Structure formats: C-alpha cells, structure tokens
Short mmCIF file of C-alpha atoms in Angstrom, two decimals:
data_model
loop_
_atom_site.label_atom_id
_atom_site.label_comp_id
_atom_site.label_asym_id
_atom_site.label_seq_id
_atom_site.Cartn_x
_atom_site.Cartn_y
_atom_site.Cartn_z
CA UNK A 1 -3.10 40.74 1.76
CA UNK A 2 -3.76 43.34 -0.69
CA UNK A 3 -1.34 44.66 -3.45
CA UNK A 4 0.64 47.14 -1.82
CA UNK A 5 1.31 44.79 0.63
CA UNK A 6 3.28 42.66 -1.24
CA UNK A 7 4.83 45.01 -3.94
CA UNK A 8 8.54 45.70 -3.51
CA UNK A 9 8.87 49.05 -4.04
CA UNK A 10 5.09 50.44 -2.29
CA UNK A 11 6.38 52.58 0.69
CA UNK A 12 5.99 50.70 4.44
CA UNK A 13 2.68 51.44 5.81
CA UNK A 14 4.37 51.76 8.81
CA UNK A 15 7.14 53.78 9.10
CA UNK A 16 8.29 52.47 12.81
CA UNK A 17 7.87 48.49 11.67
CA UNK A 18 10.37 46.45 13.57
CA UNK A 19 13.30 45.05 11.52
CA UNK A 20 12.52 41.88 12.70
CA UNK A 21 9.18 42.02 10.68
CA UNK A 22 8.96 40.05 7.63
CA UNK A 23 7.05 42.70 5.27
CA UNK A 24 9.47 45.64 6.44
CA UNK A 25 12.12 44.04 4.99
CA UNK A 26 10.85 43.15 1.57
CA UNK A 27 8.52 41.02 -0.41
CA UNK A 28 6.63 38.80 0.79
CA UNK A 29 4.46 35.72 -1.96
CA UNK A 30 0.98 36.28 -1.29
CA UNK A 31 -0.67 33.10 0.05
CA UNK A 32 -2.49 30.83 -3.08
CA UNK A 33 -5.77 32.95 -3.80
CA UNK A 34 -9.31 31.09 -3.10
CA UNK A 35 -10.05 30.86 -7.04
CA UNK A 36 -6.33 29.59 -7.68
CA UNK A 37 -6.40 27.45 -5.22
CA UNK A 38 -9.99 25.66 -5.85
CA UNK A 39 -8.81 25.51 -9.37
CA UNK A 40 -5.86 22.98 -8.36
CA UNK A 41 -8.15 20.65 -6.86
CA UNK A 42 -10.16 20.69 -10.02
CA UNK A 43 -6.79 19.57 -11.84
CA UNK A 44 -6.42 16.68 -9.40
CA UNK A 45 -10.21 15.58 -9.79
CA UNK A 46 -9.78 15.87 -13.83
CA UNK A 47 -6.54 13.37 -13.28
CA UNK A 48 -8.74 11.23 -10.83
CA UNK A 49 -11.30 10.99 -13.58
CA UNK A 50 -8.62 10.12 -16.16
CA UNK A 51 -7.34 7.75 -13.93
CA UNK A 52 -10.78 6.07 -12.95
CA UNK A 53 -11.12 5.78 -16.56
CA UNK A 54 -7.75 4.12 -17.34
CA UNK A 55 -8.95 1.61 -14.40
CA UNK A 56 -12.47 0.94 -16.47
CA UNK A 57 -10.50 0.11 -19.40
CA UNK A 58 -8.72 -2.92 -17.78
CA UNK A 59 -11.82 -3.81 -15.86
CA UNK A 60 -13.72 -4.32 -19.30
CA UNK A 61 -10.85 -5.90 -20.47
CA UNK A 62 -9.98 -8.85 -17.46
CA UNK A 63 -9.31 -12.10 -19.09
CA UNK A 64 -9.98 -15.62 -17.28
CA UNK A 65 -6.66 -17.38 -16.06
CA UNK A 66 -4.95 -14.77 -14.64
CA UNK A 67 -5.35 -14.90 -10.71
CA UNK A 68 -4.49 -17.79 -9.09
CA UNK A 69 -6.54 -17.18 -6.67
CA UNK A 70 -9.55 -18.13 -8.49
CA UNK A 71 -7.64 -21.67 -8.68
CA UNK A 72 -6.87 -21.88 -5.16
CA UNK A 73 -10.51 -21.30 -4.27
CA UNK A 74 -11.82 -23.90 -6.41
CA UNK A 75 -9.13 -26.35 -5.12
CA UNK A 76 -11.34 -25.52 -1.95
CA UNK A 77 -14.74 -25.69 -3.17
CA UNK A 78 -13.54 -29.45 -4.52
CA UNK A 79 -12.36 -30.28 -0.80
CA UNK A 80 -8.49 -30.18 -1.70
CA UNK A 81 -5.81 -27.79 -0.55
CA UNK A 82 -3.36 -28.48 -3.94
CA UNK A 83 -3.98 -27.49 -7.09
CA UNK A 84 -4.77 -28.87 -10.63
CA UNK A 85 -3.06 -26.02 -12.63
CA UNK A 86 -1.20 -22.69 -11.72
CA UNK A 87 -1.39 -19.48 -13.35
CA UNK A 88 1.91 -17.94 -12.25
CA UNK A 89 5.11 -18.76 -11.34
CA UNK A 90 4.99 -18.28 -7.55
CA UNK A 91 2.96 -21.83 -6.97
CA UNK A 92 4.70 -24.39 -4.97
CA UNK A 93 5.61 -28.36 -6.15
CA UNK A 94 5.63 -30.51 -3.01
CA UNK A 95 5.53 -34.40 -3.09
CA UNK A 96 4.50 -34.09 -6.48
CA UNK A 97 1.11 -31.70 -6.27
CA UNK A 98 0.86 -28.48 -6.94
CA UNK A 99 0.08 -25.56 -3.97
CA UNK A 100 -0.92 -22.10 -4.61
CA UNK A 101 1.15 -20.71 -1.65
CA UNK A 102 -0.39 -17.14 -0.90
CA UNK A 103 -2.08 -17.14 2.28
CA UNK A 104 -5.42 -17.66 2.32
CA UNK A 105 -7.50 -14.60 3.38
CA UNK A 106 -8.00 -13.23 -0.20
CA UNK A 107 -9.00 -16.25 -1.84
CA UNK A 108 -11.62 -16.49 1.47
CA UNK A 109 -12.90 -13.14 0.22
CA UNK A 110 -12.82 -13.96 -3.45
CA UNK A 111 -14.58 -17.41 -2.38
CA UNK A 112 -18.44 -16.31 -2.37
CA UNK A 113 -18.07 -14.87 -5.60
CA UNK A 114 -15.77 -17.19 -7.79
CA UNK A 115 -18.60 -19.97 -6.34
CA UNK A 116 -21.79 -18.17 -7.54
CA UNK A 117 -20.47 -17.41 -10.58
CA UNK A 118 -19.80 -21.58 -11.26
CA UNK A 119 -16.67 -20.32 -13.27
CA UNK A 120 -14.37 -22.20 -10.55
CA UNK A 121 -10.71 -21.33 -11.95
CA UNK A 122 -12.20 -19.31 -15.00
CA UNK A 123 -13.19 -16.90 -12.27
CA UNK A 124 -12.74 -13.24 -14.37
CA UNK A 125 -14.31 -10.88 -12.17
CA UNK A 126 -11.49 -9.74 -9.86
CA UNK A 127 -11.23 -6.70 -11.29
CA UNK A 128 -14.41 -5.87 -10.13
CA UNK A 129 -14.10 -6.95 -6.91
CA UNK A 130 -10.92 -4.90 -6.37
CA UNK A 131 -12.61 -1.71 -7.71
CA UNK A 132 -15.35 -2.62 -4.61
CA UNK A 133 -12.22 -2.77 -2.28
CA UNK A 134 -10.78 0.27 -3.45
CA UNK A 135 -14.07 1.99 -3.06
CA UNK A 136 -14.35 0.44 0.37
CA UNK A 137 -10.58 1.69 1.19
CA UNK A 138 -11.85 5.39 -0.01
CA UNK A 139 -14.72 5.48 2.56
CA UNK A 140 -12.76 3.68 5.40
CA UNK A 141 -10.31 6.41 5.40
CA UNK A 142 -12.59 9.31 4.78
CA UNK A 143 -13.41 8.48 8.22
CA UNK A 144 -9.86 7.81 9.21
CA UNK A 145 -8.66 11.03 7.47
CA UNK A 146 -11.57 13.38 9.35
CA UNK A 147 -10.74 11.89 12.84
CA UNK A 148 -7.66 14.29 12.92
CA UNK A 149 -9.88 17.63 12.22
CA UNK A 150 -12.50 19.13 10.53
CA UNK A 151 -10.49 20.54 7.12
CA UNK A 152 -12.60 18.46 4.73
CA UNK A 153 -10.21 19.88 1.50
CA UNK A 154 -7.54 18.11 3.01
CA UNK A 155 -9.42 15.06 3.15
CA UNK A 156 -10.28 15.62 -0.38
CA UNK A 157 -6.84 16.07 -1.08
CA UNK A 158 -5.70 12.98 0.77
CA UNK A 159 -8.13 11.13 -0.21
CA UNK A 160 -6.90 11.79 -3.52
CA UNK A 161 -3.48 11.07 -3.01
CA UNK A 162 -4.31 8.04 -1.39
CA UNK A 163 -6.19 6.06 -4.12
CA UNK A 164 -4.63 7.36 -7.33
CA UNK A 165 -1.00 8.64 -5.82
CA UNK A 166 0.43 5.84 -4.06
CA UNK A 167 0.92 1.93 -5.10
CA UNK A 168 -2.76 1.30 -4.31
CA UNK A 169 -3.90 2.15 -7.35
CA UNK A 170 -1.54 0.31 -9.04
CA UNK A 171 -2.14 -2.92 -7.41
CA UNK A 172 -5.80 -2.59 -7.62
CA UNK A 173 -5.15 -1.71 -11.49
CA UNK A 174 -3.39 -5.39 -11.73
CA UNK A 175 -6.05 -6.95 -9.00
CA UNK A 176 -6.55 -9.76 -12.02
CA UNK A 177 -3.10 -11.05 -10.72
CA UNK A 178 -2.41 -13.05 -7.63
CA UNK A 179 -0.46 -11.35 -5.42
CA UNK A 180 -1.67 -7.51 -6.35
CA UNK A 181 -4.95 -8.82 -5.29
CA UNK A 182 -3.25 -10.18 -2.22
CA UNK A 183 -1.60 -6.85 -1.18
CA UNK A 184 -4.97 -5.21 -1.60
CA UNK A 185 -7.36 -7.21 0.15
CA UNK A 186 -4.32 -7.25 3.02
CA UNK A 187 -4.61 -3.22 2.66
CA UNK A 188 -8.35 -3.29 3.07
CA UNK A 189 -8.02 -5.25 6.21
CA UNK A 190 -5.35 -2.68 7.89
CA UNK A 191 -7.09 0.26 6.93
CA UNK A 192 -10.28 -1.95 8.69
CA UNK A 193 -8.16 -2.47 12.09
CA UNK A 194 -7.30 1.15 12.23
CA UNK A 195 -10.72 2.43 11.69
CA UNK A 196 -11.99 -0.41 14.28
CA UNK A 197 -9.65 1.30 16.90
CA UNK A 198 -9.55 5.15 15.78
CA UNK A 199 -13.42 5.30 15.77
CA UNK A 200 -15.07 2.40 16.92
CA UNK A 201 -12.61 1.62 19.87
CA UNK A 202 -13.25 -2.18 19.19
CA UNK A 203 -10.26 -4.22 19.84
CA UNK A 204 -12.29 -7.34 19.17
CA UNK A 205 -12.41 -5.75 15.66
CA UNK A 206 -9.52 -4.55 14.95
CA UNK A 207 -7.90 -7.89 16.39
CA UNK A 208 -9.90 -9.66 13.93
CA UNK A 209 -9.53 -7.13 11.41
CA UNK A 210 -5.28 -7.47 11.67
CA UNK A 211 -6.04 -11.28 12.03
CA UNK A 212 -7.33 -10.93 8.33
CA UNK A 213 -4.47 -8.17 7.66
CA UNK A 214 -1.58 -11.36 8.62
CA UNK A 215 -3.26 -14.14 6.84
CA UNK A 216 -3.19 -11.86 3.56
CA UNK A 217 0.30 -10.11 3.98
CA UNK A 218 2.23 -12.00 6.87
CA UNK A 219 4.06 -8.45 8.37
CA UNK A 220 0.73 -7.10 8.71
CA UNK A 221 0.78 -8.89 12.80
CA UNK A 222 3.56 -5.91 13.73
CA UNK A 223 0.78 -3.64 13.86
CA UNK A 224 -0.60 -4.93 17.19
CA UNK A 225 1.63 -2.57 19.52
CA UNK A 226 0.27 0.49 16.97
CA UNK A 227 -3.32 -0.47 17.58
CA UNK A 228 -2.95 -1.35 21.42
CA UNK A 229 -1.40 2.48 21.65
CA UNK A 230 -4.15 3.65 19.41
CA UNK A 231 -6.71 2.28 22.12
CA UNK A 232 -5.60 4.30 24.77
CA UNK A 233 -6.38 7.80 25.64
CA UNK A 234 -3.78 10.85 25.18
CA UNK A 235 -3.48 11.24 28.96
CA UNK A 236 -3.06 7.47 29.85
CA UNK A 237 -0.01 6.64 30.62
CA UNK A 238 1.57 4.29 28.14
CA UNK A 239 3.39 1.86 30.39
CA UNK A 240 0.63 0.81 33.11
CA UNK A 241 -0.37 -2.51 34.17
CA UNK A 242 -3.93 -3.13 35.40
CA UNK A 243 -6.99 -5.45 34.98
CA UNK A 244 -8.56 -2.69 32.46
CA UNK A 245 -5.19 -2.85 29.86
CA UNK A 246 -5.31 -6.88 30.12
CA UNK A 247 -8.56 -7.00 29.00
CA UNK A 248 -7.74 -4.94 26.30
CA UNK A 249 -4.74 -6.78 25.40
CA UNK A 250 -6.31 -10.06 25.51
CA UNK A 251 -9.23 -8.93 22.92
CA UNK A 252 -7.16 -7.51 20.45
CA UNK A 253 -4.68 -10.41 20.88
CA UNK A 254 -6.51 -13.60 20.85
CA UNK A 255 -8.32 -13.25 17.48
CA UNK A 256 -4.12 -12.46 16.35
CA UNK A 257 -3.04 -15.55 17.72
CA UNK A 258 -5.81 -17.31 16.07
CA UNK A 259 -5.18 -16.13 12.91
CA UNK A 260 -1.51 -17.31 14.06
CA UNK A 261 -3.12 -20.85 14.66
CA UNK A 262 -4.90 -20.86 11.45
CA UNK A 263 -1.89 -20.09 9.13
CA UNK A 264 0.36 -22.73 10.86
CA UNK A 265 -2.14 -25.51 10.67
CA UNK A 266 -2.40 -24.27 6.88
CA UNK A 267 1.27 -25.05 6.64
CA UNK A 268 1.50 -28.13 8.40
CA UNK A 269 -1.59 -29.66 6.43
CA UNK A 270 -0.01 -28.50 3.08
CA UNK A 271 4.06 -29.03 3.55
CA UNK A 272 4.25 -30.53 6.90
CA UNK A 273 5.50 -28.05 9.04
CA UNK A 274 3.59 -25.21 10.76
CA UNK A 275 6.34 -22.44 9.78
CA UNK A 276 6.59 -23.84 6.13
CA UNK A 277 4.90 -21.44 3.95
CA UNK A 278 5.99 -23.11 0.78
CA UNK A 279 8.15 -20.24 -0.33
CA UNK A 280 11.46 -21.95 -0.52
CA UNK A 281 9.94 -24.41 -3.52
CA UNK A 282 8.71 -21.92 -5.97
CA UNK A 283 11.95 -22.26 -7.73
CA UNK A 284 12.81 -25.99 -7.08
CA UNK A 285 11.58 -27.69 -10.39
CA UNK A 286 13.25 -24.40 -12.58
CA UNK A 287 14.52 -25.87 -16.00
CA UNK A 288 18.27 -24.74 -17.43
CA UNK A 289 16.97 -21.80 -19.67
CA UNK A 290 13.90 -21.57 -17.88
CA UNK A 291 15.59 -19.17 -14.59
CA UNK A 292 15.17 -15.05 -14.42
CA UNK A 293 16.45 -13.08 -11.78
CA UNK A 294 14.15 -13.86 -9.06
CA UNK A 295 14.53 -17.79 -9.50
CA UNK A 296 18.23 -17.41 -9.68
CA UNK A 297 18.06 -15.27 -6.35
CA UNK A 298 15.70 -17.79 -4.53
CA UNK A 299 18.19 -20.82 -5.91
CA UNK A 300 21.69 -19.61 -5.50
CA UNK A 301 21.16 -16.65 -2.35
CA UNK A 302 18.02 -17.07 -0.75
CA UNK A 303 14.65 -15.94 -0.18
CA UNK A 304 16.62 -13.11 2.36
CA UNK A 305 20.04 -12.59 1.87
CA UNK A 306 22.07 -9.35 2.57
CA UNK A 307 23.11 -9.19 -0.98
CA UNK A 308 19.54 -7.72 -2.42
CA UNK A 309 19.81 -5.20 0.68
CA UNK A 310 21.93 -2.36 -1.74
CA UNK A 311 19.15 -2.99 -4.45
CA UNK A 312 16.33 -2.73 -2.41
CA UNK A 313 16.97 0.77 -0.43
CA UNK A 314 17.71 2.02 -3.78
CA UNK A 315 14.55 1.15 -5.45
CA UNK A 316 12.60 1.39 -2.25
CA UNK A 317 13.70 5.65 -1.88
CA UNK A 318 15.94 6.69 -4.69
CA UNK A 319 14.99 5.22 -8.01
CA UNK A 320 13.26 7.86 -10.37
CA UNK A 321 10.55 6.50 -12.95
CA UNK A 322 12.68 5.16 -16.06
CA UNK A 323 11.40 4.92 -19.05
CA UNK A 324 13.08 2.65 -21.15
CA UNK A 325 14.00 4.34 -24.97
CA UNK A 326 15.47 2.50 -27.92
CA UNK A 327 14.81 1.85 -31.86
CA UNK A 328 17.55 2.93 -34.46
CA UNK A 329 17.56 6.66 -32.75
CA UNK A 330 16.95 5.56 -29.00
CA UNK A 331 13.63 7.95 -29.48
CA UNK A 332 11.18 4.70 -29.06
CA UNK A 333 9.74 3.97 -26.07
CA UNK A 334 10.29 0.47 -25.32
CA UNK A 335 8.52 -0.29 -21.81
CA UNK A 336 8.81 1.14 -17.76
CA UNK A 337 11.39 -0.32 -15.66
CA UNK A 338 9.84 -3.22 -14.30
CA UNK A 339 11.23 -2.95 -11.13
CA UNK A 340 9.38 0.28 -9.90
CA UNK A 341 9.59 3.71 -9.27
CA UNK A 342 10.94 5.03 -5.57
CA UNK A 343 7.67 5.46 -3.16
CA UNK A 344 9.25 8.89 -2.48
CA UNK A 345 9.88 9.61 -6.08
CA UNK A 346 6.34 8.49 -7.22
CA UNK A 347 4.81 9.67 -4.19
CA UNK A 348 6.28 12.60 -2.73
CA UNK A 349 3.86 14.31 -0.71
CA UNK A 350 5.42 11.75 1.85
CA UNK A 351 7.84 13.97 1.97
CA UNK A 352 5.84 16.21 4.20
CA UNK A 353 6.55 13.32 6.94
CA UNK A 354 9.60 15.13 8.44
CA UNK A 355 7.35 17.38 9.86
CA UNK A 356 5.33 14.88 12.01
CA UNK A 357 4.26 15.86 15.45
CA UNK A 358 5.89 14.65 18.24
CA UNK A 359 3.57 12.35 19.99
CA UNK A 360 4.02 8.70 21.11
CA UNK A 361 1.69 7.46 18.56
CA UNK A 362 4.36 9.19 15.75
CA UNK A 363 7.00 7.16 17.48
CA UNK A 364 5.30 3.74 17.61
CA UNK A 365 4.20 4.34 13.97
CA UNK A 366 7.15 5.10 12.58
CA UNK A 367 9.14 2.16 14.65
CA UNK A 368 6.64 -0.35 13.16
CA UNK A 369 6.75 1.38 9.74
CA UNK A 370 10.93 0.76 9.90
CA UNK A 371 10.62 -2.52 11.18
CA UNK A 372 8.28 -4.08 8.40
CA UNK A 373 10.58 -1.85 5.89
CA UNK A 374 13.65 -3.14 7.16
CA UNK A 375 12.77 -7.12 6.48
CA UNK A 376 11.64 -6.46 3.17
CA UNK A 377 14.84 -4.62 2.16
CA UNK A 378 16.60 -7.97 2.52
CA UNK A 379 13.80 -10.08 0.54
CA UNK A 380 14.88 -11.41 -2.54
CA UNK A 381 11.60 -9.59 -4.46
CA UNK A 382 11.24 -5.72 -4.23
CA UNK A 383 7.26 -6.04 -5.87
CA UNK A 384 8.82 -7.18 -9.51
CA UNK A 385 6.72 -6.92 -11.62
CA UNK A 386 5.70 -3.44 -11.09
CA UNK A 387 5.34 -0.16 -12.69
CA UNK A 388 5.72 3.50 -10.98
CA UNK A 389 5.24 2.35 -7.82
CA UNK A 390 7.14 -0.17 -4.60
CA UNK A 391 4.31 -1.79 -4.03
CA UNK A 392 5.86 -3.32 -0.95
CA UNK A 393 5.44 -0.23 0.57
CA UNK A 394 1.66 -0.81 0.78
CA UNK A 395 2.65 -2.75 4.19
CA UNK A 396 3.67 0.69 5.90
CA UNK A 397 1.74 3.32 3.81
CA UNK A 398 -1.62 3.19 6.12
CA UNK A 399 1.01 4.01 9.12
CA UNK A 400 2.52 7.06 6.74
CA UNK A 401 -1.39 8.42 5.78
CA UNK A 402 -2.25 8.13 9.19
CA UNK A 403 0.36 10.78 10.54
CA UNK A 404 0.42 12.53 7.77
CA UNK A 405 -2.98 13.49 8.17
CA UNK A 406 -2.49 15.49 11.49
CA UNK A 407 1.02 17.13 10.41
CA UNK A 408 -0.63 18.96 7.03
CA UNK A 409 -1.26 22.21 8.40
CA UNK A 410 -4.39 24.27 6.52
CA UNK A 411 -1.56 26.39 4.85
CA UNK A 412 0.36 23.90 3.45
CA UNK A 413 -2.39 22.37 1.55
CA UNK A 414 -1.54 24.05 -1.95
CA UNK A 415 1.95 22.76 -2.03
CA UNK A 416 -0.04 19.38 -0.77
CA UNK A 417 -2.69 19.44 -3.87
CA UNK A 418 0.61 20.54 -6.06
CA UNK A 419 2.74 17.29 -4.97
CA UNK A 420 -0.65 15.06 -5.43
CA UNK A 421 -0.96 16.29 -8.93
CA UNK A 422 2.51 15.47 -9.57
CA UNK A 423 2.45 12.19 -8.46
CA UNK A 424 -0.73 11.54 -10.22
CA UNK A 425 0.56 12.31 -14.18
CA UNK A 426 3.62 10.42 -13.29
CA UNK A 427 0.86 7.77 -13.38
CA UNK A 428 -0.84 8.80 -16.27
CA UNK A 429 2.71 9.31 -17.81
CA UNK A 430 3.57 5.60 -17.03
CA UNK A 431 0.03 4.23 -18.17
CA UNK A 432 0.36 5.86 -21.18
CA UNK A 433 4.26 4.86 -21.96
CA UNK A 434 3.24 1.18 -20.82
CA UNK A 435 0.25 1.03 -23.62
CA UNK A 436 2.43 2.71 -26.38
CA UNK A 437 5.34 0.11 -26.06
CA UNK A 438 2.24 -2.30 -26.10
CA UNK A 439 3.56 -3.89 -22.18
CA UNK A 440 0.04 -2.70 -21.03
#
C-alpha cells in the first residue's frame, strides 16, 4: 500500500469508488511493514534469551531435598512403597508410615537418573531433567504446530508463546519441586499422545502416551474422546460403528485402562483401597498453629467443596498479576501474590480463541477443555504456590495451542507476536519482583 494510499487528505485515485469501499471513505492503517514486523520477533527472541537465562540461573542453583520425588524413587529402588522422610507438605501418614502420594509416572521417569547418580533422595538434578522435557515439549509441538500449515513465523511465534508465555515455563522453572515436576512430565506425555495421533496416527501410542499423561496428572484420561476424534479423517463420519472404529477404540483404550489398573493396584497396595489416592490424609496429623489455608480447607470443607468455586473462577480468568507493596511508604516490593496470575491475564494471546473454526474437533476440544476446568474450579488448591501463572491450566492448555494454531490467520500474526511479548515481560516483571523481595 503505498503513501497516498493511506493519507487522509491525498485525492481518491478513483473518482467512481463505491461508497461501500473501505479506502473511499477514509484512512485506512497500513498493514505492519516487513522490517517492523521482523523486528518484533527479534524483541520476543531477546525476552526468550532473557528468559532462558533466568532458567540457567536456578538450574545452577538446584539444591538437594527439594523434590520428593527423588524420595519416592529411592523408597522404590529399596523395595518399599512408603517413605523414610518427606520434603513437602503434600505426603500422606497412613498406619503410621509415611507415602509420597503423587502418582507415579514422574518419579518412573526421574527413576534411571536419581539411580545412576547413587544420590537416592539427595537426587539434585531435576532441574536438568525438566530443561530436557521442556526442550522435548518445544520439538513435539514444532511438529504439532506445522501440521495446521506451512506459516513457519507463526510457529516461531507459538512456539514462543508456548514455552516462555504460558505456566509451562513456570513449572519447569520450579521442576526442583514435587508437583511442578509432576505437571510437567504429565504435559510432556499429552503433548506425546497428540503428536502420536496428529502425525503418527498410532493409537497404540497415543493410548500409551495418555496412559503416562493419567498416572502423572489424573484428568489427563478425559482426553481419550479428543484423540479417538483426532484419529479419524475430516470426511468420516463421527458417529459410525464398524469393525475398523473398534479396533481403533480398543488400541487406544486398553493401554488407558491399564494405566487405570496400575494406579488402583497402587492405591490398594499403599492405603487399601483401589480409589484411595491418599489425598484426604495430607492434613490429618496438622498441629494447632501448624494449619494454613490449604490444610484448613482440606480439614474443615474438603478436598472439593463448592465454597472454593467463587475463588477459583476468579483466579483461574480474572485475577491481574499483583504485586504486593509495603515498607513505611508502601513503595517496597514485598513479594507476588502467591496465588497466581489469571491464564488470560498472563497469557492473553488465548484470547484469540473466540475466533476458533467451527469444526467438530473445536467442539470436542473445547468440551474436554471445560470439563477438566470445571472439576478443578471446585478443588480446594488453585496451583498455590505459584507465581504469574494458574498452573492448573496446564491440564487444558495443549487442547487451547492446538486450535489456536489453525484459527491465527497470516494477518493477525503482529497483534499475535505483540500479545506474546506482553505476556513474556509480565514474566520477566514477576522474576525480577520475586528476586528483589528476596521470595526467589
């Protein structure tokens, strides 16, 4: 479009232009110029690199005793499922010995590692490990991101956004802790089914894959109907019954229901019962002065209960990042709201959702996104602790990414790089207001 174009007062070029025509009626913003535009994604690389570097920083400085994880797996390696010492207050006291009560896929992934290191519980390497995850998570969905069309700048874009604008980076920034390392290795897994059925078409793999997915993060089995749709073709009908579709639904469903199997006979050998995860006795041997808000939910409402509904859809959409002030003048920065930043205030390039494509994969995605949503809203935990981010959210995001990818039109990839950005300094804004108050 060239200057007089789109200057106000240049005469039409055409005298006879319809009314109806845009430019005949006035000025019209030039689309973002090549050199304008390259030079945004050059911002959001510099912020990846300052991110990447903020994420170096706490890998050289991971501590031993942090990740319970490390515990649980040398509880294995010494042919015991209870534990000689915890390192957070989600472990479990039953008949007097101690559980670590996360499921059990992450500490199978940490368990080559933590054993050839002969640290056992000392284990201090998870931070490396979650930087090869993250890495892993990059290139899984490089693929995933391409399979809906060729515009490799949005992929570059999304990739982006993906790994340092959403919770993920966060939780692989705190994968020294329990269950951050839990929600990543359970992301890993997801973003493994998808890929498994988007590309490969494998729904051995992705039933294994989701298998993995449910014994890290339990809501990850709702994504079986999602994957089962994803198998099909565009013009295959969606409700047909024939020897071809059992088949399929039998190899993406057995491996689920063995990873069913496996978790339940985890329970019943631990707490004797096969739907006993150990969750209700996290809070059972609490001291008077020893409670906070999460033990005092667990105790007196539950671990669901409609009453942390109100708090949780708040938090979960509408919270903005807080940064706590205070000092004589209220001009010191104290610390971050530990309960988190709104996904769609940290991340809102989400936003751009409303305009998915209508398609009966956008309406199976979005009914499974609600559904794993919906139970969390009345957990008694929202992610606590957790900074600039729901990290809950993790559980749906791969189903957001996914049709976001397709809806991004090539024109609307400046205000996309512009909303990344965003989202990225409100990281670097909370990293930096966490290590001044001295939380981080």
């Amino acid at each position: 479009m060239t200057t007089a174009d789109t200057s106000p007062d240049a005469p039409s070029p055409d005298a006879d232009a319809s009314p109806a025509d845009p430019q005949a009626q006035g000025y019209m913003p030039p689309a973002v110029s090549a050199p304008r535009y390259w030079l945004l994604i050059s911002v959001l690389v510099l912020l990846a690199c300052a991110l990447a570097a903020g994420f170096a920083m706490r890998m050289l400085s991971e501590e031993a005793g942090t990740n319970s994880y490390a515990v649980l797996v040398d509880s294995w390696l010494s042919g015991q499922l209870h534990s000689d010492t915890c390192f957070d207050g989600d472990c479990a006291t039953f008949e007097g010995k101690t559980y670590v009560i996360f499921p059990p896929a992450p500490a199978a992934v940490a368990l080559p590692f933590v054993a050839l290191s002969g640290q056992g519980a000392d284990f201090k390497h998870f931070m490396p490990l979650s930087m090869a995850l993250l890495l892993a998570i990059g290139f899984i969905w490089s693929r995933l991101f391409a399979a809906a069309g060729p515009d490799q700048t949005r992929t570059l874009i999304l990739l982006l956004a993906l790994v340092f604008a959403t919770p993920l980076y966060f939780v692989a920034l705190r994968g020294d802790r329990v269950w951050f390392f839990a929600q990543l290795v359970g992301f890993f897994f997801v973003s493994m089914a998808l890929w498994a059925t988007i590309e490969r078409r494998n729904a051995w793999l992705a039933g294994i894959m989701i298998g993995m997915a449910f014994l890290s993060r339990q809501m990850s089995i709702l994504y079986a109907p999602l994957l089962f749709a994803l198998l099909l073709h565009d013009d295959e009908p969606l409700l047909r019954i024939n020897k071809e579709r059992i088949a399929q639904a039998l190899k993406l469903g057995v491996p689920i229901l063995g990873a069913v199997g496996v978790y339940c006979l985890y329970n019943y050998v631990r707490f004797g019962a096969p739907l006993d995860t150990g969750y209700g006795y996290i809070a059972a041997n609490i001291l008077p002065g020893e409670e906070n808000v999460i033990t005092l939910r667990i105790n007196d409402l539950g671990l669901f209960a409609q009453e942390y509904f109100l708090f949780n859809v708040v938090h979960m959409f509408f919270q903005g990042l807080h940064i706590d002030f205070g000092g004589t003048y209220t001009t010191k920065i104290m610390g971050v709201d530990s309960f988190g930043t709104s996904i769609l205030a940290a991340s809102p390039f989400l936003l751009l959702l409303v305009f998915v494509q209508r398609h009966r994969i956008a309406f199976i995605g979005l009914a499974t996104a609600a559904a794993i949503c919906g139970i969390t809203l009345f957990y008694h935990s929202n992610g606590f602790s957790q900074y600039n981010v729901q990290r809950y959210a993790l559980d749906w995001l791969p189903i957001a990414m996914l049709l976001l990818a397709p809806t991004v039109r090539t024109e609307w990839r400046g205000i996309l790089a512009v909303l990344v950005g965003y989202a990225m300094v409100l990281n670097l804004v909370t990293m930096a207001a966490l290590r001044i108050s001295g939380t981080a």
